[in-house]
CSV table of C-alpha atoms in Angstrom, one decimal:
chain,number,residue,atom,x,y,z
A,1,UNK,CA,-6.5,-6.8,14.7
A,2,UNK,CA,-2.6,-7.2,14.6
A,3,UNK,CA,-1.1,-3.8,15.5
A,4,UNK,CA,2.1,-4.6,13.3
A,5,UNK,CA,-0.6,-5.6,10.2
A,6,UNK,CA,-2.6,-2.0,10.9
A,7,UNK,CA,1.2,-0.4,10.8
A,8,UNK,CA,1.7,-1.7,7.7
A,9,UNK,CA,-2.0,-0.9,6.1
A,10,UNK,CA,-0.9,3.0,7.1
A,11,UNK,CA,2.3,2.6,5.7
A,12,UNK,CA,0.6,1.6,2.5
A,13,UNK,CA,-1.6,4.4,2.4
A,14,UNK,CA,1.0,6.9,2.9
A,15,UNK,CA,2.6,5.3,-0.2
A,16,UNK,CA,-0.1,6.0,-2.0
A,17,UNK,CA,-0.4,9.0,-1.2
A,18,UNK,CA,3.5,9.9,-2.0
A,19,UNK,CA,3.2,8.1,-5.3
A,20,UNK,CA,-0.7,9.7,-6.1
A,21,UNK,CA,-3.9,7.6,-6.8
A,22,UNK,CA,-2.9,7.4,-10.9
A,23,UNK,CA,-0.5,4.4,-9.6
A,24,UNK,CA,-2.4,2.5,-6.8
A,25,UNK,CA,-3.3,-0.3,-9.6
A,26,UNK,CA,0.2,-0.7,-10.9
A,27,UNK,CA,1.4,-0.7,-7.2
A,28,UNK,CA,-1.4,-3.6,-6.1
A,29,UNK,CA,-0.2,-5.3,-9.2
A,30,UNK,CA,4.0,-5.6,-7.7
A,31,UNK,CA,2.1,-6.2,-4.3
A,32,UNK,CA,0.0,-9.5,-5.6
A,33,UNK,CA,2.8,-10.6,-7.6
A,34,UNK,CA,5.6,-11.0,-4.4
């Protein structure tokens, strides 16, 4: 596993975290469209 990948997969959690589980789908949805 690429550490700077698994750095980034934390990050994203922690986002989610911040922002709360009601916006995880709207969040994937700006992550699949970039």
């Amino acid at each position: 596993m690429d550490k700077s990948k698994n750095i980034s997969i934390n990050h994203f959690v922690d986002k989610i975290e911040d922002i709360g589980v009601e916006h995880v789908d709207l969040l994937l949805d700006i992550m699949e469209r970039k």
